[in-house]
Short mmCIF file of C-alpha atoms in Angstrom, two decimals:
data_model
loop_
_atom_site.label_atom_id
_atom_site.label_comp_id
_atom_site.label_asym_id
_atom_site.label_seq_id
_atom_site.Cartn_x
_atom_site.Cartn_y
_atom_site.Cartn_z
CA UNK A 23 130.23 114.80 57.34
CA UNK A 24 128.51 116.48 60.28
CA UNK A 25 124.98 116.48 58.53
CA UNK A 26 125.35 112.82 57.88
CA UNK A 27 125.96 112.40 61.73
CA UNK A 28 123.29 114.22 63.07
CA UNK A 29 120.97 112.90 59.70
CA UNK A 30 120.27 114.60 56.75
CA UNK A 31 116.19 114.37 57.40
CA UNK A 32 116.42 115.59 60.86
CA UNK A 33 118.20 119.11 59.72
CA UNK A 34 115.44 119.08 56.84
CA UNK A 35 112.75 118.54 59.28
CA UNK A 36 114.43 121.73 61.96
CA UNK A 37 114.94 123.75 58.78
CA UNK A 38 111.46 123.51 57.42
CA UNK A 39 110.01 124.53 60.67
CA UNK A 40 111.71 127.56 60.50
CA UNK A 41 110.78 128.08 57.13
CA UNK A 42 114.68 127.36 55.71
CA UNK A 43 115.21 125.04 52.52
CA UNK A 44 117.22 121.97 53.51
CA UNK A 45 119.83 123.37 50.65
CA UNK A 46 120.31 126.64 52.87
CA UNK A 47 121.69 124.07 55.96
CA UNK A 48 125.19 124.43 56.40
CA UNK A 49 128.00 123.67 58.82
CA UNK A 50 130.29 126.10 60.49
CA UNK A 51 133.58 125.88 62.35
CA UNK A 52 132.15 124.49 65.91
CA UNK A 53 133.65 124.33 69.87
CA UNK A 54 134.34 121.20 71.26
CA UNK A 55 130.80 121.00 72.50
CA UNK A 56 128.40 121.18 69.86
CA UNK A 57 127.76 121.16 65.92
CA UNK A 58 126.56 124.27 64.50
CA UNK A 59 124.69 125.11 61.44
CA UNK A 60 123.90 127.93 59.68
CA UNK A 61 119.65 128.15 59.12
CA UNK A 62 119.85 130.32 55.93
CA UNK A 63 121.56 133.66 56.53
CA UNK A 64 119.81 134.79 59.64
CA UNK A 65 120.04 131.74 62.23
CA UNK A 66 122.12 128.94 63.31
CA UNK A 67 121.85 125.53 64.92
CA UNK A 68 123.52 124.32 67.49
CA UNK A 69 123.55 120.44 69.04
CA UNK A 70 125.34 118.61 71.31
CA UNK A 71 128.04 116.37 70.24
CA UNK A 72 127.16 114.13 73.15
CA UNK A 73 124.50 113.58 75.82
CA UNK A 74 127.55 114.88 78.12
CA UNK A 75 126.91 118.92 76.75
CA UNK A 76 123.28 118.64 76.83
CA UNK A 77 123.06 120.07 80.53
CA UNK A 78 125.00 122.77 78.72
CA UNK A 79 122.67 123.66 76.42
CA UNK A 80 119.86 123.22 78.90
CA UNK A 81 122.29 125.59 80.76
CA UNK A 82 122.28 128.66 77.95
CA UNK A 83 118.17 128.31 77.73
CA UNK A 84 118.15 129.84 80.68
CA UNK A 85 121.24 132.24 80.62
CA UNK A 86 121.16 133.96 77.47
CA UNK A 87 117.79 135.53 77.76
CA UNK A 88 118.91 136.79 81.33
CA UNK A 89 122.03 138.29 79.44
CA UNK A 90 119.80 140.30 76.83
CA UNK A 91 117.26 141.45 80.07
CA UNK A 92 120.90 142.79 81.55
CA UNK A 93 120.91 144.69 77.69
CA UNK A 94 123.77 142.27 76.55
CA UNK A 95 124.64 142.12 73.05
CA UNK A 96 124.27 137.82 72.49
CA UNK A 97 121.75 136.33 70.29
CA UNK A 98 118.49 135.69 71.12
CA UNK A 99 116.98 132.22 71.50
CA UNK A 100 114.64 131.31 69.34
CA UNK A 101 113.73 127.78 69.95
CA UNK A 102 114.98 125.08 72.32
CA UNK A 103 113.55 121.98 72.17
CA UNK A 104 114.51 119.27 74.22
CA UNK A 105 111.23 117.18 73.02
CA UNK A 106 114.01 114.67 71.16
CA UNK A 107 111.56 114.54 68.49
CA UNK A 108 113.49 115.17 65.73
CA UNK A 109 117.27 114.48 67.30
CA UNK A 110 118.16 111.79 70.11
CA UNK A 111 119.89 114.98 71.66
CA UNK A 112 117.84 118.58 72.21
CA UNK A 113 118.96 121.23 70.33
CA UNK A 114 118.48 125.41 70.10
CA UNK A 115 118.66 127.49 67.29
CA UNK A 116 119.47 131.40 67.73
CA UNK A 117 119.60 134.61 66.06
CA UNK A 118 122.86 135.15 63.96
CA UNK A 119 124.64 138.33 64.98
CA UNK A 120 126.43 139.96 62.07
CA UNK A 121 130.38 139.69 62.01
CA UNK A 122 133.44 137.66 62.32
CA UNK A 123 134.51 135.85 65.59
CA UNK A 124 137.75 138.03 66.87
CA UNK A 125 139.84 135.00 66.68
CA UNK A 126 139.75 135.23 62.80
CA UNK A 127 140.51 138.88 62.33
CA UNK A 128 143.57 140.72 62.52
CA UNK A 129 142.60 143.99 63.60
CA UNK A 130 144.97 147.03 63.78
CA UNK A 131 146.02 147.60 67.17
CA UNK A 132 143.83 150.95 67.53
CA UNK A 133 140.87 148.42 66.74
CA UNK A 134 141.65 145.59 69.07
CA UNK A 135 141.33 148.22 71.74
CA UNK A 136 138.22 149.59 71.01
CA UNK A 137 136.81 146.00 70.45
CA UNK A 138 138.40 145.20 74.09
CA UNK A 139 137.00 148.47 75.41
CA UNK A 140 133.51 147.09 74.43
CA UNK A 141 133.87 143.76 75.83
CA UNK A 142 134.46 145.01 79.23
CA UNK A 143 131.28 147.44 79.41
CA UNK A 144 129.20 144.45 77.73
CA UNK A 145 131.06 142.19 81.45
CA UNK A 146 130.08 145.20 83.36
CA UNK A 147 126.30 144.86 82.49
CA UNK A 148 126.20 141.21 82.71
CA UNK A 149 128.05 141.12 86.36
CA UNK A 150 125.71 142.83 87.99
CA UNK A 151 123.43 139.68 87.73
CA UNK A 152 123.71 137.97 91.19
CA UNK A 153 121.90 134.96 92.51
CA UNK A 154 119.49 135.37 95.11
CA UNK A 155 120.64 132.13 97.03
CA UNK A 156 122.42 129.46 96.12
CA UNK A 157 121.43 127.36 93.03
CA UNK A 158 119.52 124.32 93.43
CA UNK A 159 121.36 120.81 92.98
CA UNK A 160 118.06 119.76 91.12
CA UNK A 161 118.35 119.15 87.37
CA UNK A 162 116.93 121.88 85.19
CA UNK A 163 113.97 120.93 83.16
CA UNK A 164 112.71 121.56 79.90
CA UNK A 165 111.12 125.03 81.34
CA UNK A 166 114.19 126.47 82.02
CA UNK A 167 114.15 129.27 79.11
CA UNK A 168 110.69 130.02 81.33
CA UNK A 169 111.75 129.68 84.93
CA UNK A 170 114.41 132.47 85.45
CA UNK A 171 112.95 135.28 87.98
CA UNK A 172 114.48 138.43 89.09
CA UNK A 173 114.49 141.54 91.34
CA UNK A 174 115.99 144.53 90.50
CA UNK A 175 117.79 146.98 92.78
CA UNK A 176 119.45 150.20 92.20
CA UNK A 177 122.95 148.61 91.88
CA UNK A 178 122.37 144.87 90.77
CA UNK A 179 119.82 142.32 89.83
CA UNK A 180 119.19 139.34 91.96
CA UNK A 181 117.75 136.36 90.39
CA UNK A 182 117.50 132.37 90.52
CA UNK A 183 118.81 130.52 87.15
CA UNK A 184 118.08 126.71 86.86
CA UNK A 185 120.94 124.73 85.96
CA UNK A 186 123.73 127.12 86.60
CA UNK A 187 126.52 126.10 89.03
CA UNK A 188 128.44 127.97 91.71
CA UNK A 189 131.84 128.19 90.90
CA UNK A 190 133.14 126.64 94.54
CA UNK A 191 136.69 128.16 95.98
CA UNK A 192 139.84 126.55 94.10
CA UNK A 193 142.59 125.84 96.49
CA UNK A 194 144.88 128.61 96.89
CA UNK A 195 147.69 128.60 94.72
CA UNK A 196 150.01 128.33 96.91
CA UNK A 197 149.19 125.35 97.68
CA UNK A 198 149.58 124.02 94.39
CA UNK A 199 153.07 125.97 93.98
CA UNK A 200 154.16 123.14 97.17
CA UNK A 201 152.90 120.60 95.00
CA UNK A 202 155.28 121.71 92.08
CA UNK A 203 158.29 121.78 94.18
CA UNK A 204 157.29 118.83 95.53
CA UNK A 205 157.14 116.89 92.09
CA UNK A 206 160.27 118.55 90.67
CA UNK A 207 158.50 121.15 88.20
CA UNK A 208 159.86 123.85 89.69
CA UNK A 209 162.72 124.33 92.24
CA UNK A 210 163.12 126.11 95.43
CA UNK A 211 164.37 129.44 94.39
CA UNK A 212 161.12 129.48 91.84
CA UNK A 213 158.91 128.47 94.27
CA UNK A 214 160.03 130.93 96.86
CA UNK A 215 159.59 133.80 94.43
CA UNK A 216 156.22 132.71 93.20
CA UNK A 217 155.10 131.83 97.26
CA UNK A 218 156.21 135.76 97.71
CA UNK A 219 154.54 137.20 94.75
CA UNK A 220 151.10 135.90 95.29
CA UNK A 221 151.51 136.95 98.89
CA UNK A 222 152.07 140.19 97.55
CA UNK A 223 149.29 139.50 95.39
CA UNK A 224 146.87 138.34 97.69
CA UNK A 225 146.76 141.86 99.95
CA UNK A 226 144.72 143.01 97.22
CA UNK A 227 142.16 139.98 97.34
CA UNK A 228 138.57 140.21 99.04
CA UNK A 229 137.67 137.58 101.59
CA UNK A 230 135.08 136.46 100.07
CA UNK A 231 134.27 138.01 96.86
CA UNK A 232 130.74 138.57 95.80
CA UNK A 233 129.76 135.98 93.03
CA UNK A 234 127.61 137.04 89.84
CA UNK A 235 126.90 135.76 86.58
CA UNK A 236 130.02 135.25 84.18
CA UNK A 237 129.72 134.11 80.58
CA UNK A 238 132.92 131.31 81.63
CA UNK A 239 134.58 131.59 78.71
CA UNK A 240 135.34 135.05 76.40
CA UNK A 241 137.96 134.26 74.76
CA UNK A 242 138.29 135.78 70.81
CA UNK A 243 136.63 132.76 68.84
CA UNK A 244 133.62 133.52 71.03
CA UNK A 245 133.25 137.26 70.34
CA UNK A 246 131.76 138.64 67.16
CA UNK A 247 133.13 142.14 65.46
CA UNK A 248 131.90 143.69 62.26
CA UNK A 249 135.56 143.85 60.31
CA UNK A 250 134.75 147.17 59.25
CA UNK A 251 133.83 148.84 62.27
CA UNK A 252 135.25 147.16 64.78
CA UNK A 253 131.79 147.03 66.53
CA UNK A 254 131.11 144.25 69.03
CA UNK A 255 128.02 142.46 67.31
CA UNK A 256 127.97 139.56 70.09
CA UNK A 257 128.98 137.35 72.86
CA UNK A 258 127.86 133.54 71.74
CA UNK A 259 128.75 130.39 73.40
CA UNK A 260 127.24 130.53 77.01
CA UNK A 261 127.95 126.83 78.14
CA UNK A 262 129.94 127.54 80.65
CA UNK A 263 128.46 130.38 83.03
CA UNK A 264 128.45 129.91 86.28
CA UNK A 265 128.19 131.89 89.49
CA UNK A 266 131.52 133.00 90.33
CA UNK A 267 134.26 135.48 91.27
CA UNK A 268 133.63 138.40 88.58
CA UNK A 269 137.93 138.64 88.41
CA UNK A 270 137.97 134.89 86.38
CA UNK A 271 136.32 136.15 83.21
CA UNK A 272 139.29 138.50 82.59
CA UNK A 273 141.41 135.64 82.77
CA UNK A 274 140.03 133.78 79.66
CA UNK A 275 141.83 136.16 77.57
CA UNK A 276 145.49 136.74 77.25
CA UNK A 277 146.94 139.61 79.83
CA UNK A 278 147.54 141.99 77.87
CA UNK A 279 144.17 142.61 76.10
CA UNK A 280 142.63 143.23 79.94
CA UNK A 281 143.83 146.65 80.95
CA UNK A 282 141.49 147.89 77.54
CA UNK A 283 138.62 145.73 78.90
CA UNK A 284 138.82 147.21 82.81
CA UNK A 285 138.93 150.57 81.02
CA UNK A 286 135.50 149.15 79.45
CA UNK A 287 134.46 147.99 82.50
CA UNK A 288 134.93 150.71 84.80
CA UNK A 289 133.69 153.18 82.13
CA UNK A 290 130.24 151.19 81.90
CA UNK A 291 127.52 153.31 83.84
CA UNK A 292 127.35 152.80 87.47
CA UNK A 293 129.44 149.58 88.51
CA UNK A 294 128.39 145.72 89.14
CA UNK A 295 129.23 144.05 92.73
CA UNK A 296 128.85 144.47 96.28
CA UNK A 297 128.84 148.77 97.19
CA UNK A 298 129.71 148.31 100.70
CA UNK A 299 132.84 145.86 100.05
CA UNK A 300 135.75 148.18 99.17
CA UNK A 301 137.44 145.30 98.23
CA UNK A 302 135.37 144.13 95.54
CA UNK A 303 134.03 147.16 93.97
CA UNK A 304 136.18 148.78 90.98
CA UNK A 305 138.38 151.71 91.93
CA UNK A 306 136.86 155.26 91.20
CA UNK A 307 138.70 158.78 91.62
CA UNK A 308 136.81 158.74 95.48
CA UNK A 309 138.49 155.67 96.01
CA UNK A 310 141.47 155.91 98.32
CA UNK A 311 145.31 154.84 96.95
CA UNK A 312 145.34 151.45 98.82
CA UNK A 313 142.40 150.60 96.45
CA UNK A 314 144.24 151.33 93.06
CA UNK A 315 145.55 147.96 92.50
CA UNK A 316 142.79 145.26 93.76
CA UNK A 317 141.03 144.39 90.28
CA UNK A 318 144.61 144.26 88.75
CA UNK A 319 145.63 142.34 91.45
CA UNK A 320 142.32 140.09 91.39
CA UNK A 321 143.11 139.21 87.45
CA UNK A 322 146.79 138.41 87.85
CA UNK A 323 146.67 135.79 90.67
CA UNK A 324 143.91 133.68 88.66
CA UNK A 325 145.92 134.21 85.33
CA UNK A 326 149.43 132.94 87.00
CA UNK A 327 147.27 130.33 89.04
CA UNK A 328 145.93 128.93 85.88
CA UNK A 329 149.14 129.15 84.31
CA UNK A 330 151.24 127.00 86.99
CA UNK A 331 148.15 124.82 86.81
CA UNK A 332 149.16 123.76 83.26
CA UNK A 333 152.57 122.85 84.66
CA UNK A 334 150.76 119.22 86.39
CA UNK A 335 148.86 119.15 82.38
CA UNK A 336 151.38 119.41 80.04
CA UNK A 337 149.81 117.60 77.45
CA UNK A 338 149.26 120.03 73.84
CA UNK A 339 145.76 120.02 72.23
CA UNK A 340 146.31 120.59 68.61
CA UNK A 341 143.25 121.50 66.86
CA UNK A 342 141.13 123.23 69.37
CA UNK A 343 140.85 126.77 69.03
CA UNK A 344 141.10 128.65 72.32
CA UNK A 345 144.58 130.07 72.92
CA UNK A 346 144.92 128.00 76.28
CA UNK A 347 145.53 124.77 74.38
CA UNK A 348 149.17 125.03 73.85
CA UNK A 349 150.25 124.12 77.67
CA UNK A 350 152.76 127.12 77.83
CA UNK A 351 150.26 129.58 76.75
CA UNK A 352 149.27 131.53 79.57
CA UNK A 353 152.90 131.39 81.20
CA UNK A 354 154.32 132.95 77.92
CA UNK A 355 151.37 135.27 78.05
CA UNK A 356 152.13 136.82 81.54
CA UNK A 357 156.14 137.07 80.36
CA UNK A 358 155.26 139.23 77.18
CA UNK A 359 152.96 141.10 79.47
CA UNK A 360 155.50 141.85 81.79
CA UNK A 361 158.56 142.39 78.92
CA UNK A 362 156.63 145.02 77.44
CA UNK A 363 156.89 147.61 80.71
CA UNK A 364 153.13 147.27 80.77
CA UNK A 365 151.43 150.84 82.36
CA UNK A 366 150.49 151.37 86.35
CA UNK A 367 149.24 149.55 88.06
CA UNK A 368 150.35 146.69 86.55
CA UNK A 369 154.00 147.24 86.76
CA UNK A 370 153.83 147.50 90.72
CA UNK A 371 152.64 144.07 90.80
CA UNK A 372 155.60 142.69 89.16
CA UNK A 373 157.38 140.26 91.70
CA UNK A 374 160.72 141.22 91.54
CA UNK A 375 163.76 138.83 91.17
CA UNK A 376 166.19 138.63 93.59
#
């Protein structure tokens, strides 16, 4: 059992500092990364399955009180102690948001949307955290809830976040499309067509696209919802923000739950990124036709990159819980997409077959 592994007197000893009975400590289904534990009714515990996720954790000290500054709706942190004291590993325990992670509901269709429609404006306030410079190679220390300074401006926030990486430019896909011909997982007709589409695809695409802070990984298990209302209640899991191109996080979910979160997004008072590149920011009614497509555009070629990706990883994950672990997901995912005659602008950036 999971409290045997991490030691039954050690969870004692966390719960009795925050005033929880030892009989009120109780596992929950966890990620890959850490164990979690319900504190009573009103907390939870997480820890690192290995010293390999502690930079991780180290990682969301500093992130997630940035996120509530930006107003969004994630747990607050509570304590994070990396003193080893207690466990050979640190550990954090957070505020428990009411609800059920997405992942485990089946909402009506009507209330997928409006939970989708609140993810995006929830993106929308946490993109327009950007990082002053580049962040230091330097390990984070145990001050790094402390150490996270900002400046606002009118449009965006500027700060310096210990421990968080730059995402660096992947190698355009392309590229790794020549590498599937190459190997035989795709022939030349296929390859051709794909070449052409993200060259269509890649008019759309800034030069260099203004990083900010992305949560890494919303997918449904990491979103809660109140059943009943269909209110987002809270983003958890921030282990793997980074600095990066704002476009990736809506490719963590499947395609066709992003046209309801841009129509968050772009509804969330004023708008994250860059103001004076018309390629990054989102489209509004000033905006001129050319401009309709980019964020579209922007989503799609990371959601077929990643897809084609999967082709040189074929290998199925059964038992982990993010939709990406069956190796066809994402490819199946863009087809459905597609198949369903999804709305403009979407259905102008269908490659055609010749």
């Amino acid at each position: 059992m999971e409290d045997d592994e991490n030691g039954q007197e050690a969870l004692a000893a966390i719960a009795a500092r925050h005033r929880i009975p030892a009989e009120e400590v109780r596992p929950i289904p966890s990620g890959v990364a850490n164990h979690v534990y319900l504190l009573g009714d009103h907390m939870v515990l997480r820890i690192p399955r290995t010293e390999a996720f502690v930079a991780d954790l180290v990682k969301e000290a500093a992130v997630i009180p940035a996120a509530r500054r930006a107003g969004v709706l994630t747990p607050e942190v509570i304590t994070f102690d990396d003193t080893r004291s207690e466990m050979s590993v640190p550990y954090m325990v957070l505020g428990r948001a009411p609800g059920v992670d997405l992942a485990q509901l089946e909402l009506s269709e009507t209330a997928t949307q409006k939970v989708l429609h609140q993810v995006g404006r929830e993106l929308a306030k946490l993109h327009r955290l950007s990082p002053t410079a580049p962040p230091a190679t330097a390990t984070a220390t145990a001050t790094a809830t402390a150490t996270a300074t900002a400046t606002a401006t009118a449009t965006a926030t500027t700060m310096v976040l210990p421990g968080v990486p730059v995402d660096r430019a992947a190698e355009d896909p392309r590229s790794l499309v020549a590498r599937l011909l190459a190997f035989g997982h795709l022939d030349a007709s296929a390859a051709r067509w794909l070449t052409e589409w993200f060259d269509r695809l890649s008019e759309h695409l800034p030069a260099e696209p203004q990083q900010t802070l992305v949560h890494g990984d919303i997918a449904p298990q990491n979103l809660l919802v109140s059943p009943g209302t269909a209110d987002l209640t809270g983003i958890v899991d921030w282990g793997d923000a980074q600095w990066a191109d704002p476009a990736t996080e809506f490719a963590k979910f499947p395609l066709s739950a992003v046209p309801a979160m841009l129509d968050g997004y772009r509804g969330q008072q004023g708008e994250p990124g860059d103001l004076e590149d018309p390629g990054y920011r989102m489209e509004t009614a000033e905006e001129p036709p050319a401009r309709t497509h980019a964020w579209e555009a922007r989503v799609l070629w990371h959601h077929l990159h990643w897809a084609l990706g999967r082709l040189t990883d074929p290998v199925p994950r059964p038992g982990e819980r993010h939709w990406t672990a069956p190796p066809a997901s994402r490819l199946l995912s863009i087809l459905r997409f597609f198949a369903a005659a999804p709305p403009a602008p979407w259905s102008a950036l269908a490659q055609p077959v010749r």
